[in-house]
Coordinates of C-alpha atoms and ligand atoms in Angstrom, one line a residue:
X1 CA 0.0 0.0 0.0
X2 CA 1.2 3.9 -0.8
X3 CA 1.1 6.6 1.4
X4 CA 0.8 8.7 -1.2
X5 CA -2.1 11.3 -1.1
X6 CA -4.6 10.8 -3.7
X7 CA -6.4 12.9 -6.5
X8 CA -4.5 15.8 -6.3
X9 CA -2.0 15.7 -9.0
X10 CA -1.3 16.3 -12.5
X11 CA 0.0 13.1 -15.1
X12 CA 1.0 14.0 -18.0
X13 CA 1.5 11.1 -20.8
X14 CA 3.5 10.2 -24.1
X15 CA 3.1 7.3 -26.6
X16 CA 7.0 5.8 -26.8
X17 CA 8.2 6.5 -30.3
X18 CA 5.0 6.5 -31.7
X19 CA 5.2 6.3 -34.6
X20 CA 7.5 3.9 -35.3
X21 CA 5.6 1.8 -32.5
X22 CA 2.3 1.9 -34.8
X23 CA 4.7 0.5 -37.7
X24 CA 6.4 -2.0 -35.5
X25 CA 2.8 -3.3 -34.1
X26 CA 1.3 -3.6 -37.8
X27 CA 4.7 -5.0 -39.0
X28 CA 5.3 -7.8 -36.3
X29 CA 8.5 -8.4 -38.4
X30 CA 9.8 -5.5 -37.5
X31 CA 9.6 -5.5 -33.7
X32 CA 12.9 -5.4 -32.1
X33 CA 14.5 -3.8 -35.5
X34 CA 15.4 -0.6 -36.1
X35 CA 12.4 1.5 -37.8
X36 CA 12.4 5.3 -39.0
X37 CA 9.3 6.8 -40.0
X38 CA 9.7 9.7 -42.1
X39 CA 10.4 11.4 -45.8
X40 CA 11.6 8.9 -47.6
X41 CA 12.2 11.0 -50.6
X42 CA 15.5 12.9 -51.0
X43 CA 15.1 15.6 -48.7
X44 CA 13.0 14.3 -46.6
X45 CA 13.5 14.5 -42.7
X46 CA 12.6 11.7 -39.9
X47 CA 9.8 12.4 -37.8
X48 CA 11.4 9.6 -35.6
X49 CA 12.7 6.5 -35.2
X50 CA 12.5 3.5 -32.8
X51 CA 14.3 2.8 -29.2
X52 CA 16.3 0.4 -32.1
X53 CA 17.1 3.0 -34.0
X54 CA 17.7 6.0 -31.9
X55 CA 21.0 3.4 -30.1
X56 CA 22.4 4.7 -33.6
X57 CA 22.1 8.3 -32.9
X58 CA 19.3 8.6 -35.4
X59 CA 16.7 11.3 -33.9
X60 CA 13.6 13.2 -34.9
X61 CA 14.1 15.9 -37.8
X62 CA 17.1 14.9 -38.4
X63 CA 17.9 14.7 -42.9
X64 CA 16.6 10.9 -43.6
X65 CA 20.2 11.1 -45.6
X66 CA 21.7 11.4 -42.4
X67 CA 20.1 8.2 -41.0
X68 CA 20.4 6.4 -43.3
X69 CA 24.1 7.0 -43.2
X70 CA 24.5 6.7 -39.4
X71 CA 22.2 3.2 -39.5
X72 CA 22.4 1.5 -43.5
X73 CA 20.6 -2.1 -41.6
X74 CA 17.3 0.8 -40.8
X75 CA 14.0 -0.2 -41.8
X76 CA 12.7 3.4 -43.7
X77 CA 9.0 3.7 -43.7
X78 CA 6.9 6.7 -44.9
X79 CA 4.0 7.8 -42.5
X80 CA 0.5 6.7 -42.5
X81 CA -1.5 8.9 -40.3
X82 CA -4.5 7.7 -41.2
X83 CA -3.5 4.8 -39.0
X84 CA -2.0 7.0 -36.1
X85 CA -5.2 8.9 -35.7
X86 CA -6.7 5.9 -35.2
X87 CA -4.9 4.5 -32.8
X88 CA -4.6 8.0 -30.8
X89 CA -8.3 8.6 -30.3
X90 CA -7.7 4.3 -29.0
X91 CA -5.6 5.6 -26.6
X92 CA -7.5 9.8 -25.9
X93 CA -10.8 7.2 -24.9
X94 CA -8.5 5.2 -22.1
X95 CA -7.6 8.6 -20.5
X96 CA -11.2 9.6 -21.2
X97 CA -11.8 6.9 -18.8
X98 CA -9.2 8.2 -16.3
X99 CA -10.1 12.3 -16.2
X100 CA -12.4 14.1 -17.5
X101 CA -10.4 16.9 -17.7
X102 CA -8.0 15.9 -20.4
X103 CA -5.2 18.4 -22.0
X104 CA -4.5 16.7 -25.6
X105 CA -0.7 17.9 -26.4
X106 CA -0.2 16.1 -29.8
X107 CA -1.5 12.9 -31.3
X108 CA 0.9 10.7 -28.9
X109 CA 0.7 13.3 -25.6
X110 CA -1.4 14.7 -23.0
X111 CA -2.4 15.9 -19.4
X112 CA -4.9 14.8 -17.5
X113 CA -6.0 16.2 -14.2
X114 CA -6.4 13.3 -11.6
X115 CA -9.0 15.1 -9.5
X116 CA -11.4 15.3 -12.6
X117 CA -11.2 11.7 -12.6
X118 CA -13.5 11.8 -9.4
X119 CA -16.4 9.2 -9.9
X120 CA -15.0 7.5 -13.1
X121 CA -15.1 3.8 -12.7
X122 CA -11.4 3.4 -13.6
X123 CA -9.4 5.9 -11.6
X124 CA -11.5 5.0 -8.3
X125 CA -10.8 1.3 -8.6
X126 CA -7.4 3.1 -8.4
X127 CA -8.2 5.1 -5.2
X128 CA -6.8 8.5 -7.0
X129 CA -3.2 7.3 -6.4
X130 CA -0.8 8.4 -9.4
X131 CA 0.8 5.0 -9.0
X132 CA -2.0 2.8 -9.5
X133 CA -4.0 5.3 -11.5
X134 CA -0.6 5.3 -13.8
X135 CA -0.2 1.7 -13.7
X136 CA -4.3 1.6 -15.0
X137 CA -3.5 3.6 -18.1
X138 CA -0.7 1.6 -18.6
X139 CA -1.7 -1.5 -18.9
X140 CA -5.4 -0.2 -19.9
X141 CA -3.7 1.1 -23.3
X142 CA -1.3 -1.6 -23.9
X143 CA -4.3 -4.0 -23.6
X144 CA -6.4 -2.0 -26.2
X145 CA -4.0 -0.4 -28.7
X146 CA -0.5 -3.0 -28.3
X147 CA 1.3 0.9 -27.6
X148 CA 3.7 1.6 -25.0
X149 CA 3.0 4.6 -22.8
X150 CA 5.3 6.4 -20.5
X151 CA 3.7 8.5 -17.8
X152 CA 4.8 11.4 -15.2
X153 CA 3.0 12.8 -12.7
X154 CA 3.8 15.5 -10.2
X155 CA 1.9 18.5 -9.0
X156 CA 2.2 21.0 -11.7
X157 CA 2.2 20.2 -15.6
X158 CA 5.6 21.0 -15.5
X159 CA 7.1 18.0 -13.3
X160 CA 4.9 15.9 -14.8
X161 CA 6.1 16.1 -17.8
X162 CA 9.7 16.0 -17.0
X163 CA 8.7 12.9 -14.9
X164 CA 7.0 10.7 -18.1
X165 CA 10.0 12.2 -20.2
X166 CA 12.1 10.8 -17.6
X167 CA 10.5 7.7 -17.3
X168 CA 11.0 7.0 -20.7
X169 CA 10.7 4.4 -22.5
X170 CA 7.6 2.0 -21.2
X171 CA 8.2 3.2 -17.7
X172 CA 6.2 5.8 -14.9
X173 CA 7.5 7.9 -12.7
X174 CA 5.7 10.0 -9.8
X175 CA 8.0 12.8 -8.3
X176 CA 6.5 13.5 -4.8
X177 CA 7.0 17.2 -3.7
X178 CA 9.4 16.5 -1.2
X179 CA 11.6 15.3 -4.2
X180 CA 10.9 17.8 -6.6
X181 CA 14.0 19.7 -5.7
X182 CA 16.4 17.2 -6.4
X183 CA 14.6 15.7 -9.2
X184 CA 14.6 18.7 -10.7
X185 CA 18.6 20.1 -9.4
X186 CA 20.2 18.7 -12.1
X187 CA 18.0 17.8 -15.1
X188 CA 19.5 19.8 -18.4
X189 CA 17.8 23.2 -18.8
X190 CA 16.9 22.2 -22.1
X191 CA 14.4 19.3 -20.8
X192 CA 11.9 22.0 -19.0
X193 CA 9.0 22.4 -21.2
X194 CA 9.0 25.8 -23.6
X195 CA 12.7 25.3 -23.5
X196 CA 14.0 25.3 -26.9
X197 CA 17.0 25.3 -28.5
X198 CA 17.3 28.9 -29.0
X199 CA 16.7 29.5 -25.4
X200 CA 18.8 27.2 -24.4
X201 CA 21.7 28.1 -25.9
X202 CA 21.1 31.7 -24.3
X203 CA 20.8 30.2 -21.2
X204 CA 23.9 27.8 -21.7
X205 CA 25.9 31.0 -23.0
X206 CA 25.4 32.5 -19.3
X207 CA 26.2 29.5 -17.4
X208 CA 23.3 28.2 -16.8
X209 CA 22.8 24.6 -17.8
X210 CA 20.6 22.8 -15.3
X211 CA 16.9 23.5 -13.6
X212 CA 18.6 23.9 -10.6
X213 CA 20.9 26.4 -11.6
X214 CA 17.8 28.3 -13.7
X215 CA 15.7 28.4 -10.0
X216 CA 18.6 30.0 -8.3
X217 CA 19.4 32.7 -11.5
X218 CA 18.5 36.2 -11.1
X219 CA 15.1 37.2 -12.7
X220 CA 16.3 40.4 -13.9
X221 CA 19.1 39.2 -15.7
X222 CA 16.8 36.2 -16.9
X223 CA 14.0 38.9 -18.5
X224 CA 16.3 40.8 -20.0
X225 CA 17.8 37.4 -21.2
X226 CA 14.6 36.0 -22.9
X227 CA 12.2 38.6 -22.8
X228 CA 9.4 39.0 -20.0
X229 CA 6.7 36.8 -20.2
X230 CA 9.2 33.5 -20.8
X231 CA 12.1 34.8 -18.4
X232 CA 9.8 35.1 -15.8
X233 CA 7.1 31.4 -16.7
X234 CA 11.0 29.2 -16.9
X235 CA 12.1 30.6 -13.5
X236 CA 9.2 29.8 -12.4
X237 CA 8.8 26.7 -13.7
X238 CA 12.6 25.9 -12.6
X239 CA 11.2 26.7 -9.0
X240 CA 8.5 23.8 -9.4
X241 CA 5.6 26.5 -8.9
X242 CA 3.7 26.2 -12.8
X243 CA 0.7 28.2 -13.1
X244 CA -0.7 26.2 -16.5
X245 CA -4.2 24.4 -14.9
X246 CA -4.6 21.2 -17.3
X247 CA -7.2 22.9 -19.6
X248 CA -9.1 20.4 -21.7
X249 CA -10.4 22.9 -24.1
X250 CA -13.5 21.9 -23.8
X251 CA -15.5 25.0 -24.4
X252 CA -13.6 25.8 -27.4
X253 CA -12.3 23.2 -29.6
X254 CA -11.8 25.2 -33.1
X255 CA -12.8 27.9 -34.4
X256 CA -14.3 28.0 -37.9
X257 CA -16.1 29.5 -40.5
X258 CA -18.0 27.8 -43.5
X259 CA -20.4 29.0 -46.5
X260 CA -22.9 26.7 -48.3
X261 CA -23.1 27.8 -52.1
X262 CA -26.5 28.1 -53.6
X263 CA -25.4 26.8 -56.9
X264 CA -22.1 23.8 -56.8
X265 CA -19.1 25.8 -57.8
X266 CA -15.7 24.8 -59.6
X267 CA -13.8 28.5 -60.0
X268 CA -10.8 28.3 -58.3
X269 CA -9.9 31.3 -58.7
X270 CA -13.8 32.1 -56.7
X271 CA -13.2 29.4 -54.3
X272 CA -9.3 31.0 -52.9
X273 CA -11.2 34.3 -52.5
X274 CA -14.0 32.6 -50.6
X275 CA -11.4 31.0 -48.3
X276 CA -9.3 33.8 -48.1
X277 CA -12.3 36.0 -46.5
X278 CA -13.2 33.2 -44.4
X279 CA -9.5 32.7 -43.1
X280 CA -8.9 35.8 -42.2
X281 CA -12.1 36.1 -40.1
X282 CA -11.5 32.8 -38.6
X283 CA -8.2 35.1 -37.4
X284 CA -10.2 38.1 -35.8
X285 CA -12.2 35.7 -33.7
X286 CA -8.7 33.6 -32.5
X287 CA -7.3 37.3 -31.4
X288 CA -10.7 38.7 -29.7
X289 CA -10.8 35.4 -27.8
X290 CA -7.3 35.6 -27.1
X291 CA -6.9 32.2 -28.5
X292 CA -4.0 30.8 -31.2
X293 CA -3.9 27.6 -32.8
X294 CA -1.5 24.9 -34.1
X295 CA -3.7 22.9 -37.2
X296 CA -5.4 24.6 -39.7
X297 CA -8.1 22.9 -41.6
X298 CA -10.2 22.9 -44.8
X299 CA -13.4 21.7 -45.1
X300 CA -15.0 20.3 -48.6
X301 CA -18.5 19.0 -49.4
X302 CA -18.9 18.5 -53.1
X303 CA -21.8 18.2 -55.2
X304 CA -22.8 14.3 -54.5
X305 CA -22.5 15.4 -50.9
X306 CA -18.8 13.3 -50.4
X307 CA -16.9 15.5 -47.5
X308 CA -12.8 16.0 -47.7
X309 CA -10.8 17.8 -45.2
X310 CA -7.5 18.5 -45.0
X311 CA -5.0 19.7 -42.2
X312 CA -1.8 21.2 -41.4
X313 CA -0.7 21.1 -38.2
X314 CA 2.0 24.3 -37.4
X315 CA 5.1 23.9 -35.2
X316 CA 3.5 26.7 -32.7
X317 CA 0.1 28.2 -32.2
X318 CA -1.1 31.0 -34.6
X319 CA -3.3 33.4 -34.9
X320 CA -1.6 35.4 -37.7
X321 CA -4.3 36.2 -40.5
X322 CA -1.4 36.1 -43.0
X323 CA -0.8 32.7 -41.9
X324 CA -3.6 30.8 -41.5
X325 CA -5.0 32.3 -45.2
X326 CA -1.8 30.8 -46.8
X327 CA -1.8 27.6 -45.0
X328 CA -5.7 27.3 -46.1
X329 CA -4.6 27.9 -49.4
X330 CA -1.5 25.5 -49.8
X331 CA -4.5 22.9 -48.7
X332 CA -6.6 23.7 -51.4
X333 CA -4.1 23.6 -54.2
X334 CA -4.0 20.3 -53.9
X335 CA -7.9 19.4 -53.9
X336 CA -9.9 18.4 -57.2
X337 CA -12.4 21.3 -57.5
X338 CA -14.0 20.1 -61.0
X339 CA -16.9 17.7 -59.3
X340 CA -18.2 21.0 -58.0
X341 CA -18.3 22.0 -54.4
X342 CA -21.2 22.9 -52.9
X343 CA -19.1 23.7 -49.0
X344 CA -15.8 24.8 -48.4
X345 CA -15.1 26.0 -44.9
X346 CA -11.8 26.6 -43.0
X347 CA -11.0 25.8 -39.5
X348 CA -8.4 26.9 -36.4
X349 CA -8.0 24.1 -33.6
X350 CA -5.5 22.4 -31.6
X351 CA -5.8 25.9 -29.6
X352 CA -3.9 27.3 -27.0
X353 CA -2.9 30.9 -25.4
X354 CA 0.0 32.4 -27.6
X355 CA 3.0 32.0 -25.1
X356 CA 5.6 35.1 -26.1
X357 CA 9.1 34.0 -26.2
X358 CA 8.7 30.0 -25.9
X359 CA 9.8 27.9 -28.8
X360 CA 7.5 25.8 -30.4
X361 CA 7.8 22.1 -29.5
X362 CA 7.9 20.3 -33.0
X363 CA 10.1 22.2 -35.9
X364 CA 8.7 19.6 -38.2
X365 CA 5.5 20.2 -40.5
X366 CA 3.1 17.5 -40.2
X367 CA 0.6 17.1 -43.1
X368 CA -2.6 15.0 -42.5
X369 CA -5.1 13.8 -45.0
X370 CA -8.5 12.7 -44.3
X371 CA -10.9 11.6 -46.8
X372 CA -14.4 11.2 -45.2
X373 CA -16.3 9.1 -46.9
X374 CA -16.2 5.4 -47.7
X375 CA -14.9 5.5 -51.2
X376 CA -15.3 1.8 -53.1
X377 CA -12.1 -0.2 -52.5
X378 CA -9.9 -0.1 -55.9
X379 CA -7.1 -2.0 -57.0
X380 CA -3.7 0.3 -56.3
X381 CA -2.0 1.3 -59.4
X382 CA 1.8 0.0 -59.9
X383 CA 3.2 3.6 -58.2
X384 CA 1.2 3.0 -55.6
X385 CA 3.2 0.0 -54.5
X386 CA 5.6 1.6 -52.0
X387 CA 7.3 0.5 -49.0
X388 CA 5.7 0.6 -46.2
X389 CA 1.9 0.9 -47.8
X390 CA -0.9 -1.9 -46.0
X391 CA -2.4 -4.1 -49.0
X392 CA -5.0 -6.3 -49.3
X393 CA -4.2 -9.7 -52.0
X394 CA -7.3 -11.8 -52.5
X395 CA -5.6 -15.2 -51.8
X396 CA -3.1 -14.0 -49.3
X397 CA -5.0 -11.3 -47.0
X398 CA -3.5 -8.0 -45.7
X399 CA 0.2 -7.4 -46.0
X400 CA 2.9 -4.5 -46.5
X401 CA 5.2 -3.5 -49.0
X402 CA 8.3 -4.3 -47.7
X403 CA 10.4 -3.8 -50.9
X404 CA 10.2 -2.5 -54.5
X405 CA 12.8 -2.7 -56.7
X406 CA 13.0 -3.0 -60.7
X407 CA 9.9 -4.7 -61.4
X408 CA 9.4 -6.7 -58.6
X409 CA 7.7 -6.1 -55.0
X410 CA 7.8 -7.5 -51.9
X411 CA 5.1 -7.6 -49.8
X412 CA 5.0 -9.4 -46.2
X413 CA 1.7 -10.8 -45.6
X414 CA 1.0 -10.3 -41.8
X415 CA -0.9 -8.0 -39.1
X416 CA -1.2 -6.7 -35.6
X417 CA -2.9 -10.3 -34.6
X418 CA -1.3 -12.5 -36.8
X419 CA 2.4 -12.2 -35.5
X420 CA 5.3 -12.5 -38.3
X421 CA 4.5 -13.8 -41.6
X422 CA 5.8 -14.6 -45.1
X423 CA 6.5 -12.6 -47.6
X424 CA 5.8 -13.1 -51.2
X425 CA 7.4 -10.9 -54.5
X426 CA 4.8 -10.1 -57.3
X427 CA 5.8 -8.2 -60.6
X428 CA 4.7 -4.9 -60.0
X429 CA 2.2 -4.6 -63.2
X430 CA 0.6 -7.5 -62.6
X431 CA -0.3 -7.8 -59.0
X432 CA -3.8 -7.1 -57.8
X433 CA -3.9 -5.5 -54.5
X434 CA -5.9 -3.4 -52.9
X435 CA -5.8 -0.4 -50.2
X436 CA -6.2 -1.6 -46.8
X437 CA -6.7 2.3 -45.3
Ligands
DCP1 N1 7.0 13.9 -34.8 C1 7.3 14.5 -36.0 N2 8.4 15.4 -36.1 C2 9.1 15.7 -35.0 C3 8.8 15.2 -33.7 C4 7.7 14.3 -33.7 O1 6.7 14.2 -37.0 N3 10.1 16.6 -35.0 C5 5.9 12.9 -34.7 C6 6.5 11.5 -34.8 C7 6.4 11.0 -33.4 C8 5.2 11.8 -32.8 O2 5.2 13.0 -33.5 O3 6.2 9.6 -33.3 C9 5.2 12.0 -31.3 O4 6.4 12.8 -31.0 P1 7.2 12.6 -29.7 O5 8.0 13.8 -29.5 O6 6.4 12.1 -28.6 O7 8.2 11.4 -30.1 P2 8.0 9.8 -30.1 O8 6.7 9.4 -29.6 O9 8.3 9.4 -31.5 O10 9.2 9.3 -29.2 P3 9.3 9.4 -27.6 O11 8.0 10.1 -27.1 O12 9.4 8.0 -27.1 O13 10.5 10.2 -27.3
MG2 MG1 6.0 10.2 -27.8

């Protein structure tokens, strides 16, 4: 039994190397191996790499050139986020079952505050201790998604999440406050949350490389260092004393704006201007609320009422007219306008307050796709054979590409549930397969 008061604390959690988890739990033959998710292409960049991987020194954003060089026996896979969003709304609903009050970070992250979690079935049969309460989510998302979570909790957001990022990977970590102090003494300055690497090299450049020495630092010196707002939140912070609540956003989501066209329309030169107006309101409601956010968002319906979004997700929160009416148009350069679309709208979520001075978390775009509707299942065109794509053969069931080369592909015929399989190499031009997604 702990003696370790319950319900008042903060956990924060993160999916170990999720991606390249979700690719090693599709691909059982790659468990153990070193994967990279990523660009593939030429200059493409890795949006990270497995525990396998990363003993090689490859890392997230890092050229895929690079890693390849640093780790040639690598497994390189291209994204499929269709598949992640899945699995993270798997693993949202198990921490729905924990908190109500639940702070989404990311896809693969969030905070939940333990109190919230008052009456829920699962956190009492854990008695509102962070241990057991972690342990539930643990083994309550392993169980339903195969995923490995790490999780922190202390009593600010701010411990927490240096505790799950310290308990990393599969592991938990509660930091009582009678240890915060030393937990946090020595930790690298560049580990506290809204850290980044400009920051940190400021910081370095005065001598100041650890949370501990940060809590003892002068606060003049550190505002006129990085500016007020963010010299002042990181000593704080460095102190233990974090004055973020976990905010699940509930009363605002997104922000949005959409028109309904009386007559289906195919203009595109029309449909930017439409977009444009409605972008750059979407903007003056963010700032009037105070509010920024990270993905922007078009919305389609077309004529035969099929719906299509698309999303961007930025590296920090926005709420820059100039930004979010480009990003909405990059998005609908790349959509087929000539069914006719009878709906286009533009949204703002993944929303946050706009935190002066603190580096944004990811420096790496992420571009998701989402078709809607249930389109009828078509065989995949020879180009569409690439590694790392789920497929569907008649006689053999679902598989993965697992190599293409000259005419020839490879493609390993196994799944979550079935464990490893065999593979099998079709010419390219011949094979039937279908899109598993
Ligand atoms: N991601 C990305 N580009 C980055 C960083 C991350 O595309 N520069 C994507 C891939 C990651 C996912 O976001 O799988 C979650 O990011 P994390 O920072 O949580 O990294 P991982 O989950 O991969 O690893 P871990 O949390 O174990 O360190
Ligand atoms: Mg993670």
């Amino acid at each position: 039994m702990s003696t370790i008061p319950p319900w008042e604390w903060v956990v924060h959690v993160d999916l170990d190397s999720f991606y390249a988890a979700a690719e090693q739990l599709d691909k059982p033959t790659l468990r153990g191996k070193p994967v990279i998710v990523g660009g593939v292409g030429g200059r493409g960049v890795v949006a990270t790499a497995s525990y396998e991987a990363r003993r090689y020194g490859v890392r997230s954003a890092m050229s895929t050139e690079r890693a390849r060089s640093l780790c040639p026996e690598g497994v390189f896979l291209p994204p499929r986020f269709t598949r992640y969003k899945q699995l993270s709304r798997e693993v949202m609903a198990v921490l729905g079952e924990h908190a109500r009050n639940l702070e989404p970070l990311s896809m693969d992250e969030a905070f939940l505050d333990l109190e919230s979690g008052r009456g829920l079935p699962a956190a009492e049969a854990a008695g509102g201790d962070p241990v057991e309460v972690g342990r539930s989510i643990r083994r309550a998302v392993k169980e339903r998604t195969g995923l490995n979570i790490s999780v922190g909790v202390g009593k600010s957001k701010a411990v927490a999440k240096l505790a799950s990022d310290q308990a990393k990977p599969d592991g938990l970590l509660v930091v009582l406050p009678e240890r915060e102090e030393a937990f946090l003494e020595d930790l690298p300055v560049e580990r506290l949350w809204g850290v980044g690497p400009v920051s940190g090299e400021k910081l370095t450049r005065v001598g100041i490389r650890t949370v501990g020495e940060l809590a003892r630092s002068d606060e003049a010196a550190l505002v006129a260092l990085l500016g007020a707002a963010a010299g002042r939140l990181l000593r704080q912070l460095a102190n233990g004393k974090d004055p973020r609540k976990v905010e699940s956003g509930r009363d605002t989501k997104s922000v949005s704006q959409e028109t309904t066209f009386e007559a289906d329309r195919s203009d595109r030169a029309g449909l930017e201007r439409v977009l444009g107006q409605q972008a750059t309101r979407v903007a003056e409601r963010l700032q009037k609320s105070g509010l920024a956010g990270r993905t922007i968002s078009v919305k389609l319906r077309y004529g035969d009422f099929r719906n299509l979004s698309r999303s961007l997700t930025f590296p920090g929160a926005t709420d820059d007219p100039a930004e979010i009416v480009s990003a909405a148009r990059r998005l609908l350069e790349e959509v087929d306008l000539s069914p006719g679309v009878r709906l286009l709208g533009v949204g703002v979520s993944g929303l946050g307050e706009v935190v002066q001075g603190v580096l944004p978390l990811y420096p790496v775009l992420e571009i998701e796709q989402e078709e809607e509707s249930q389109e009828p299942s078509t065989h995949l065109a020879p180009d569409d054979l690439q590694q790392g794509v789920e497929v569907v053969h008649e006689v053999y069931g679902t598989g993965w590409v697992e190599r293409v080369y000259d005419r020839w592909v490879d493609v390993r015929f196994e799944t979550a549930e079935s464990g490893p399989g065999p593979v099998k190499s079709f010419d390219r031009s011949m094979a039937r397969f279908r899109a598993r997604h």
